[in-house]
PDB file of C-alpha atoms in Angstrom:
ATOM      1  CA  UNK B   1      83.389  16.013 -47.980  1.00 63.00           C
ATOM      2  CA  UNK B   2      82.486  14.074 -51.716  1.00 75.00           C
ATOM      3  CA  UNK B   3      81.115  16.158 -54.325  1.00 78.00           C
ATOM      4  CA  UNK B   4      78.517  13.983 -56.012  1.00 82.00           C
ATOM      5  CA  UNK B   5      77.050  16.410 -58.972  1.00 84.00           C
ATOM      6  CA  UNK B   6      75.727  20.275 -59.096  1.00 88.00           C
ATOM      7  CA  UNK B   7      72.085  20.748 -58.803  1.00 88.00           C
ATOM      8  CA  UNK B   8      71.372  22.214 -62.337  1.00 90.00           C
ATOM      9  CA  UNK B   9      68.879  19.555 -64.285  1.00 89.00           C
ATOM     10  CA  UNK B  10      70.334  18.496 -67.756  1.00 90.00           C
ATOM     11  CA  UNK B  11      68.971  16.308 -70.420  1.00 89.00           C
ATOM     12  CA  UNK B  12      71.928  16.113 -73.359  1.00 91.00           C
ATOM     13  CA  UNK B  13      74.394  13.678 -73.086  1.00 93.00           C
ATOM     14  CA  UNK B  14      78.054  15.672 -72.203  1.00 96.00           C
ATOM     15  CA  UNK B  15      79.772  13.963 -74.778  1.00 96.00           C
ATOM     16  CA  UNK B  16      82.451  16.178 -75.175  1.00 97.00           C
ATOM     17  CA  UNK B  17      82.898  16.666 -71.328  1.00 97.00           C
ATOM     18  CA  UNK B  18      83.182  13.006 -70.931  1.00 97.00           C
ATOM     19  CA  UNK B  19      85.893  12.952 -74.045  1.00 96.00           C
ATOM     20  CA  UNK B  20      87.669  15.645 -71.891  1.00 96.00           C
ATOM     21  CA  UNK B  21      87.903  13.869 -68.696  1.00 96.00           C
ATOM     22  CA  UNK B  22      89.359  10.518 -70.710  1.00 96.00           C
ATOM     23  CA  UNK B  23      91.803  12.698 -72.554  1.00 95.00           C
ATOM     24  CA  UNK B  24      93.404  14.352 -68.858  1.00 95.00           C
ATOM     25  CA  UNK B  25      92.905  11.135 -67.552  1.00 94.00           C
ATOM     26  CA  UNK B  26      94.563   9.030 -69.649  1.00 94.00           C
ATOM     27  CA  UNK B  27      97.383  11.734 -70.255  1.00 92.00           C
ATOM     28  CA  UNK B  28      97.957  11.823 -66.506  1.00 91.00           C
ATOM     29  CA  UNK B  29      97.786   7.951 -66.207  1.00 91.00           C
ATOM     30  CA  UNK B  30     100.794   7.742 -69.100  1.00 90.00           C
ATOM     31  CA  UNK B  31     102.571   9.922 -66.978  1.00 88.00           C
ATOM     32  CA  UNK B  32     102.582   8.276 -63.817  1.00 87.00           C
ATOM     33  CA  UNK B  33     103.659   5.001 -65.701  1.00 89.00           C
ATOM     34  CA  UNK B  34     106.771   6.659 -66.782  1.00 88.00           C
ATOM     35  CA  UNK B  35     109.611   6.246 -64.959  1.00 90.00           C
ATOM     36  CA  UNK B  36     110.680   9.878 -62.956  1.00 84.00           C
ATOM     37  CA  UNK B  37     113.356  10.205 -65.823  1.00 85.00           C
ATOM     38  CA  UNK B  38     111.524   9.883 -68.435  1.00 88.00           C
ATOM     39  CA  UNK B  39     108.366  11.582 -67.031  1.00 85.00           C
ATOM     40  CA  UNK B  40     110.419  14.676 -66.986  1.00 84.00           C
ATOM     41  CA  UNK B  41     111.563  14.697 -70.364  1.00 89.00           C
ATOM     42  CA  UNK B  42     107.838  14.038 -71.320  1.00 88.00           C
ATOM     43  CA  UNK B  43     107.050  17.376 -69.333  1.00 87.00           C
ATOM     44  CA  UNK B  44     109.644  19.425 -71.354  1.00 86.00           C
ATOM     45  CA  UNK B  45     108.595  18.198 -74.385  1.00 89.00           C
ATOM     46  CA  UNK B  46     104.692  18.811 -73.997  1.00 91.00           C
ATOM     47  CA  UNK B  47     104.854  21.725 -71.548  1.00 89.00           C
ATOM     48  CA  UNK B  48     104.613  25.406 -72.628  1.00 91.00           C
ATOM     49  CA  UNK B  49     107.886  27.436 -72.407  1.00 90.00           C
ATOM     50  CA  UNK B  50     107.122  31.041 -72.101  1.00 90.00           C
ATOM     51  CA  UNK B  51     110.188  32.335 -74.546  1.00 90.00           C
ATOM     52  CA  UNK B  52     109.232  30.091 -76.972  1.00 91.00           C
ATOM     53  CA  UNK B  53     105.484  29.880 -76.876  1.00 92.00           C
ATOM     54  CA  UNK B  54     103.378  28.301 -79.497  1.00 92.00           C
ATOM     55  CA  UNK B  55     100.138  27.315 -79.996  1.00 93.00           C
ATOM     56  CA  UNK B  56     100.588  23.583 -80.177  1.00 93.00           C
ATOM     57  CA  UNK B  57     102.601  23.729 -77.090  1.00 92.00           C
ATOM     58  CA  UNK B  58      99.727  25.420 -75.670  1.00 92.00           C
ATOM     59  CA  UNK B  59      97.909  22.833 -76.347  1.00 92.00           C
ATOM     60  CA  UNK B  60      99.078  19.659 -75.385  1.00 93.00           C
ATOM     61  CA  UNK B  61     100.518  21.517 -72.219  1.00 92.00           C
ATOM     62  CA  UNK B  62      96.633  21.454 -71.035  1.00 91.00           C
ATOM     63  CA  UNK B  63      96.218  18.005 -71.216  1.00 90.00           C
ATOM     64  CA  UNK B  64      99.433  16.826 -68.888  1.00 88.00           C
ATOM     65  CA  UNK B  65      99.699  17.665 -65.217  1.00 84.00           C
ATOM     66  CA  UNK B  66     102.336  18.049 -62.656  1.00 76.00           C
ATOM     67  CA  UNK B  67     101.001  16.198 -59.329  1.00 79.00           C
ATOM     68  CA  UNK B  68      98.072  14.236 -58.697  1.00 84.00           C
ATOM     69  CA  UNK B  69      96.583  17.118 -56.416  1.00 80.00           C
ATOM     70  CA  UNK B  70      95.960  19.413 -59.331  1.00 81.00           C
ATOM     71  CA  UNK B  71      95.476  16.631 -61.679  1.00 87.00           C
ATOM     72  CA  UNK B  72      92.133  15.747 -59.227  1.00 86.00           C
ATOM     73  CA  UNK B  73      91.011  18.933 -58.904  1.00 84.00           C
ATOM     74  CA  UNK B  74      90.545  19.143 -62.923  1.00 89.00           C
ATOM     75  CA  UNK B  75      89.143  16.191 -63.186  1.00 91.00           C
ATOM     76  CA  UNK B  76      86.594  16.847 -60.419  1.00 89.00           C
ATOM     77  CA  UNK B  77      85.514  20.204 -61.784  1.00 90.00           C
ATOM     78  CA  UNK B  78      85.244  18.963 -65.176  1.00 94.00           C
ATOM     79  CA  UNK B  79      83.206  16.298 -64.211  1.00 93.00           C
ATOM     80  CA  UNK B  80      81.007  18.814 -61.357  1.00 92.00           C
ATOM     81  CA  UNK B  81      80.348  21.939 -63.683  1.00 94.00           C
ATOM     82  CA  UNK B  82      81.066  20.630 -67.755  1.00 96.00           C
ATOM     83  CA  UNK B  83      77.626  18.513 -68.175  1.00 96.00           C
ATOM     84  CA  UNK B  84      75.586  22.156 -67.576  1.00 95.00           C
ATOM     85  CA  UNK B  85      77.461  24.129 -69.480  1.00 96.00           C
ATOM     86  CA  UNK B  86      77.714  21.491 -73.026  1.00 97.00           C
ATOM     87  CA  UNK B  87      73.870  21.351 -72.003  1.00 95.00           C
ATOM     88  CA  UNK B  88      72.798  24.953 -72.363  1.00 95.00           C
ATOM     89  CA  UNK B  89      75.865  25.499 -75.127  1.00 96.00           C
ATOM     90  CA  UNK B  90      75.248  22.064 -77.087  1.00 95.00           C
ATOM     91  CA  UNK B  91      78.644  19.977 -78.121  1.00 96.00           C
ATOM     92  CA  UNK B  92      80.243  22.100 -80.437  1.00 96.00           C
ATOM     93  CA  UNK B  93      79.532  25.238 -79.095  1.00 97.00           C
ATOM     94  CA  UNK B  94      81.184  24.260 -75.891  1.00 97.00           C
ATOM     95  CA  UNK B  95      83.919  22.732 -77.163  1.00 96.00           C
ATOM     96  CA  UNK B  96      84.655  25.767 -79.227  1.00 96.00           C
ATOM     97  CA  UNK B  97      84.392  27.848 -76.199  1.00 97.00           C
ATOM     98  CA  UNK B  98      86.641  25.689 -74.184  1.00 97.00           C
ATOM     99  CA  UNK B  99      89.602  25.425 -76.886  1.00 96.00           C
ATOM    100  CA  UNK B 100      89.315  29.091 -77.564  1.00 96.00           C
ATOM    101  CA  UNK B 101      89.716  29.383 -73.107  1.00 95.00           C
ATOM    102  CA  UNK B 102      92.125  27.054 -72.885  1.00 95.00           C
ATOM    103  CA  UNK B 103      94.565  28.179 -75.470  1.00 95.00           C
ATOM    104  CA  UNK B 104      94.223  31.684 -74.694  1.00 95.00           C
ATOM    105  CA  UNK B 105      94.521  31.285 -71.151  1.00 94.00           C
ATOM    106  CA  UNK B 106      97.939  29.647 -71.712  1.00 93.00           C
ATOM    107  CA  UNK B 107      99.227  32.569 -73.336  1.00 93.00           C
ATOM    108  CA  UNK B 108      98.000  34.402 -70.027  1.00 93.00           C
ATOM    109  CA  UNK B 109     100.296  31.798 -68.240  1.00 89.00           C
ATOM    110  CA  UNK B 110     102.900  33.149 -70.303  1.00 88.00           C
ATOM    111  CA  UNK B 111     102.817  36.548 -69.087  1.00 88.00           C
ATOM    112  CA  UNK B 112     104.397  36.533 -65.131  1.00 83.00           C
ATOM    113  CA  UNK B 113     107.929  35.305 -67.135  1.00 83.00           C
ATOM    114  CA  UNK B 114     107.970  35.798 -70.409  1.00 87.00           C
ATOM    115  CA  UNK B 115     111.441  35.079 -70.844  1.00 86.00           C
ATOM    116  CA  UNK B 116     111.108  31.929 -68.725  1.00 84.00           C
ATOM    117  CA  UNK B 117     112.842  28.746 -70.488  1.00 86.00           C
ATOM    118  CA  UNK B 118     111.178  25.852 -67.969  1.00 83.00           C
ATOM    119  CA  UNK B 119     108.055  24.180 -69.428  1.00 87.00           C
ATOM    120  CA  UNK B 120     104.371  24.806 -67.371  1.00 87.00           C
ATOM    121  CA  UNK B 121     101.752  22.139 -68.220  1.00 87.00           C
ATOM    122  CA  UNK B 122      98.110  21.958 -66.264  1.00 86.00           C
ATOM    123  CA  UNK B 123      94.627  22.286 -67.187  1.00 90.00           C
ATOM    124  CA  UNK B 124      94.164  25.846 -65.220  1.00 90.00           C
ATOM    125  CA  UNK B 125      92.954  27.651 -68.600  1.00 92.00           C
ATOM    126  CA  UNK B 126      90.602  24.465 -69.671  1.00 94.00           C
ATOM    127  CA  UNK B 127      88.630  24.553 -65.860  1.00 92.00           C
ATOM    128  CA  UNK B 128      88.886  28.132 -65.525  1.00 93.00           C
ATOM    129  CA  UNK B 129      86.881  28.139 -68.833  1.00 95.00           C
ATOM    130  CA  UNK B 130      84.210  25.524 -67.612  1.00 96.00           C
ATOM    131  CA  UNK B 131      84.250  27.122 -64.084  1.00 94.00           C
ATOM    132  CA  UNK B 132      83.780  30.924 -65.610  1.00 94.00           C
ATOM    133  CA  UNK B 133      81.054  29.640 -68.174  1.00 95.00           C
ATOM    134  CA  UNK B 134      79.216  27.378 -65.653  1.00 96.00           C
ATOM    135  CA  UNK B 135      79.138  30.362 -62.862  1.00 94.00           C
ATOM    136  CA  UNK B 136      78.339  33.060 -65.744  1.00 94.00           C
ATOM    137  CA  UNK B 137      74.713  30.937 -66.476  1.00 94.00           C
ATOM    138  CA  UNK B 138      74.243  29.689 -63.020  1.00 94.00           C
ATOM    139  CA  UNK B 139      75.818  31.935 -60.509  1.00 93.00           C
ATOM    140  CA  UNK B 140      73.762  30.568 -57.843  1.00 92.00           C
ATOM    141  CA  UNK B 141      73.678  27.256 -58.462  1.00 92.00           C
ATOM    142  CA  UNK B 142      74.540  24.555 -55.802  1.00 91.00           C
ATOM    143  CA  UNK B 143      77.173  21.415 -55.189  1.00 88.00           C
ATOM    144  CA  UNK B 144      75.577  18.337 -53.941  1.00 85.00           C
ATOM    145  CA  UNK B 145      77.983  16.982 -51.032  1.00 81.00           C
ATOM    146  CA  UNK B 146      78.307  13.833 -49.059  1.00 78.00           C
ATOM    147  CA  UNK B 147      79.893  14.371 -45.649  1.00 72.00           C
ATOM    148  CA  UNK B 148      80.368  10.847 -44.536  1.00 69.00           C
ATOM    149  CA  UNK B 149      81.085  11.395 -40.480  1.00 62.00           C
ATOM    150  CA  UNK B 150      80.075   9.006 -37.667  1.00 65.00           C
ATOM    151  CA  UNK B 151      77.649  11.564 -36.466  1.00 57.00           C
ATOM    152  CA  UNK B 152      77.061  13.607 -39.898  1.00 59.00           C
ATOM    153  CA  UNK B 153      76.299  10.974 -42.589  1.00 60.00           C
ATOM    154  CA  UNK B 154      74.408  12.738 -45.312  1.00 70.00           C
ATOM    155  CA  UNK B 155      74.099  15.224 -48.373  1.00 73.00           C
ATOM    156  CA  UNK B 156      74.426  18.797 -48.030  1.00 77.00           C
ATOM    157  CA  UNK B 157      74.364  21.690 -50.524  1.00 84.00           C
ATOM    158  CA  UNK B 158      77.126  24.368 -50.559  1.00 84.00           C
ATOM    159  CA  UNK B 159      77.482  27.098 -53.248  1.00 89.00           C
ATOM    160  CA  UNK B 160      79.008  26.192 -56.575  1.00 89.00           C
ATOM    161  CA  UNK B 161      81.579  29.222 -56.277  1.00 87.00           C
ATOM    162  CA  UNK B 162      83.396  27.698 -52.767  1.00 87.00           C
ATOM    163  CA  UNK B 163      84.003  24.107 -55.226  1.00 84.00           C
ATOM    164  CA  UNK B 164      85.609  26.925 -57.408  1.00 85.00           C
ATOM    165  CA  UNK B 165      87.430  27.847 -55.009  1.00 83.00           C
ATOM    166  CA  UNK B 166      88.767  24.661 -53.634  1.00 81.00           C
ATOM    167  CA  UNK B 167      89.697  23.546 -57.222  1.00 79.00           C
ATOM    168  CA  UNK B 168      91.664  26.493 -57.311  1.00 77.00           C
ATOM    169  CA  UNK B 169      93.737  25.761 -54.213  1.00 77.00           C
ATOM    170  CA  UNK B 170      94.562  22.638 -55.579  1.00 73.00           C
ATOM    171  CA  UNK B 171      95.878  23.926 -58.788  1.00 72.00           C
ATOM    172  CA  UNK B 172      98.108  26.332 -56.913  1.00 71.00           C
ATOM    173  CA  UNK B 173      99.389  23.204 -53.776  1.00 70.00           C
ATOM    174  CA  UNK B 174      99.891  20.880 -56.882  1.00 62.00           C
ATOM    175  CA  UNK B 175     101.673  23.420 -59.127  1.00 56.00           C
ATOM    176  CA  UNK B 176     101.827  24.230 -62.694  1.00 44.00           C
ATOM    177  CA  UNK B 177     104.495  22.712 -63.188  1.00 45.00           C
ATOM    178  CA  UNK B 178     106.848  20.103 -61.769  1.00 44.00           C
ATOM    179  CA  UNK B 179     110.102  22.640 -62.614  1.00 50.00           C
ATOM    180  CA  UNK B 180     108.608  25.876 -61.754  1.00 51.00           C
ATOM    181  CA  UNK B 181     109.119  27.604 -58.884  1.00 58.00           C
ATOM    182  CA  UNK B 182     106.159  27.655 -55.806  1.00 55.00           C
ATOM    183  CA  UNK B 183     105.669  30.807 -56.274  1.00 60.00           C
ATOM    184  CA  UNK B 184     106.147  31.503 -59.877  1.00 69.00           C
ATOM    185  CA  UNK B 185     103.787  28.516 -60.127  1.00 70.00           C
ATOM    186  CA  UNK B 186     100.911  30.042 -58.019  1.00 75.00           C
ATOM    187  CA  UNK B 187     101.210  33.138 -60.322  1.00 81.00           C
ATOM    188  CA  UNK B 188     100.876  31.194 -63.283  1.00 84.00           C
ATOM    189  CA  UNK B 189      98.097  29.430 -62.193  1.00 83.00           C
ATOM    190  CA  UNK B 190      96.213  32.368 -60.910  1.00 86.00           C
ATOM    191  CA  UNK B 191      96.937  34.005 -64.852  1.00 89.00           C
ATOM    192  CA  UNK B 192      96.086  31.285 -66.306  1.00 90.00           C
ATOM    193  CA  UNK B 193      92.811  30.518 -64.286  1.00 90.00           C
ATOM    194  CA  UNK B 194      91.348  34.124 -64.696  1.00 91.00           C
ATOM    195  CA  UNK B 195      91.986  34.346 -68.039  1.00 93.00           C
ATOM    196  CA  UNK B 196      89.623  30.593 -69.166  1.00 93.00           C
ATOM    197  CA  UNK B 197      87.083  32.193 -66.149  1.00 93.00           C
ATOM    198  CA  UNK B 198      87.266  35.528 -68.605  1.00 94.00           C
ATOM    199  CA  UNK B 199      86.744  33.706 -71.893  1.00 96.00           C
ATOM    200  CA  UNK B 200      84.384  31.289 -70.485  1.00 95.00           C
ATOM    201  CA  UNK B 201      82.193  33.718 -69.241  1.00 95.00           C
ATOM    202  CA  UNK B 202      81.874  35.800 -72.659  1.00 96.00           C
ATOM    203  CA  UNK B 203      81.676  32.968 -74.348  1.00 96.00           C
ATOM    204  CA  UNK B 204      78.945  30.967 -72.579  1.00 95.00           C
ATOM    205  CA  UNK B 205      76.824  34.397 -72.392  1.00 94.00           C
ATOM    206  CA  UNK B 206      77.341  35.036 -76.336  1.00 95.00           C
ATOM    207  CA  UNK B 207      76.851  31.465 -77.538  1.00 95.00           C
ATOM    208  CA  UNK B 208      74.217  30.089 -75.013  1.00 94.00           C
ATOM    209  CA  UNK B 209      71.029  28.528 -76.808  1.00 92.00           C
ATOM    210  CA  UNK B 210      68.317  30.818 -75.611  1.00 88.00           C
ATOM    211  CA  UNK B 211      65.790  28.155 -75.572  1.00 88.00           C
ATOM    212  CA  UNK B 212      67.809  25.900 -73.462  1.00 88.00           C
ATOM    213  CA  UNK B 213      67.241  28.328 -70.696  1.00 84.00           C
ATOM    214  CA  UNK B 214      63.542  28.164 -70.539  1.00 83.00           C
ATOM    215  CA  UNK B 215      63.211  25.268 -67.878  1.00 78.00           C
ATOM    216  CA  UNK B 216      60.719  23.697 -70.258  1.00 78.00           C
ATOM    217  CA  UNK B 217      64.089  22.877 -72.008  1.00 73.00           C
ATOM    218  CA  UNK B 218      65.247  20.202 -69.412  1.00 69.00           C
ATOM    219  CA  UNK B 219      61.765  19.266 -68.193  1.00 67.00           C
ATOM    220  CA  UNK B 220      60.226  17.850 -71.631  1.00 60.00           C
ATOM    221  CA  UNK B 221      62.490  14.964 -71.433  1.00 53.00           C
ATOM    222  CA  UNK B 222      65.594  13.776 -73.928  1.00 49.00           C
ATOM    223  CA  UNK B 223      64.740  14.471 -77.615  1.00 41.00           C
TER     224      UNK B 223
END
């Protein structure tokens, strides 16, 4: 199965979703060009270490990830559920909303060891934000899907919340982090993922623009 886009109509450009997705991109692309050595230092010295947390740590510990498993499972939920949501929130509003998440939900990750001294990195907090946001406005929305079988070749629908789901998985099989245990990892994840979904969903309830909810909103054309 190929996701191929969610089923709610938009008319902004997603601007700041598309700045996103080159940002963990190109992050994840300098890592792999590293050699192992040196891509390990690079994770200590972006990731988040729970005894010493700090907000800038927070940060740039969003943008790197461990494996490419989890590093495709951001970038395909960013790409599935952020146009939607920066349509109904407008650019700055849901970039606001997604820093605020992300950060946040890394001090979330902090909390199953807070003494812990090995750095996490992953973009858990930044798509639980988008995911929790997205689902909070359209709960019953829809994932276009190509299922490309010999007998089966054609688009299907399937509920937005099972894509949330799968991304999920993949954060916890890839890992927070490459020097974190499995199953310290799966706890972080699951922290930091609940705690974006929490902040997203406040925060895309709070700061939606009303009129952008009126379907008239997305069937008038750009402007």
């Amino acid at each position: 199965m190929f996701p191929i886009a969610d089923v709610v109509p938009t008319r902004v450009t997603p601007w700041m979703t598309w700045l996103l997705l080159g940002g963990l991109a190109a992050a994840f692309a300098w890592g792999q060009l590293l050699p192992p050595a040196d891509r390990d230092a690079w994770v200590v010295a972006t990731g988040l270490v729970p005894s010493a947390f700090s907000w800038s740590r927070a940060l740039t510990a969003t943008m790197v990830h461990a494996g490419w498993l989890a590093a495709a499972g951001s970038l395909g939920a960013l790409w599935l559920f952020g146009p939607a949501l920066e349509d109904r929130l407008g650019h700055l509003r849901f970039l606001g909303v997604v820093a605020a998440g992300s950060l946040l939900a890394a001090r979330a990750a902090a909390v199953p060891d807070p003494s812990g001294v090995l750095p996490i990195v992953g973009a858990a907090g930044l798509i639980g934000t988008v995911a929790g946001g997205y689902l909070g406005l359209f709960p019953t929305s829809r994932v276009l899907v190509l299922v490309p079988l010999p007998w089966l070749f054609d688009a299907v629908e399937l509920p937005a919340f099972f894509f949330v789901g799968v991304w999920m998985a993949m954060q916890i099989l890839g890992g927070a982090g490459s020097q974190v245990s499995p199953g310290t990892a799966a706890l972080v994840v699951m922290c930091e993922a609940l705690a974006g979904a929490a902040i997203g969903l406040l925060g895309a309830r709070w700061l939606v623009r009303r009129e952008r909810l009126n379907p008239s909103w997305w069937g008038s054309g750009l402007g």
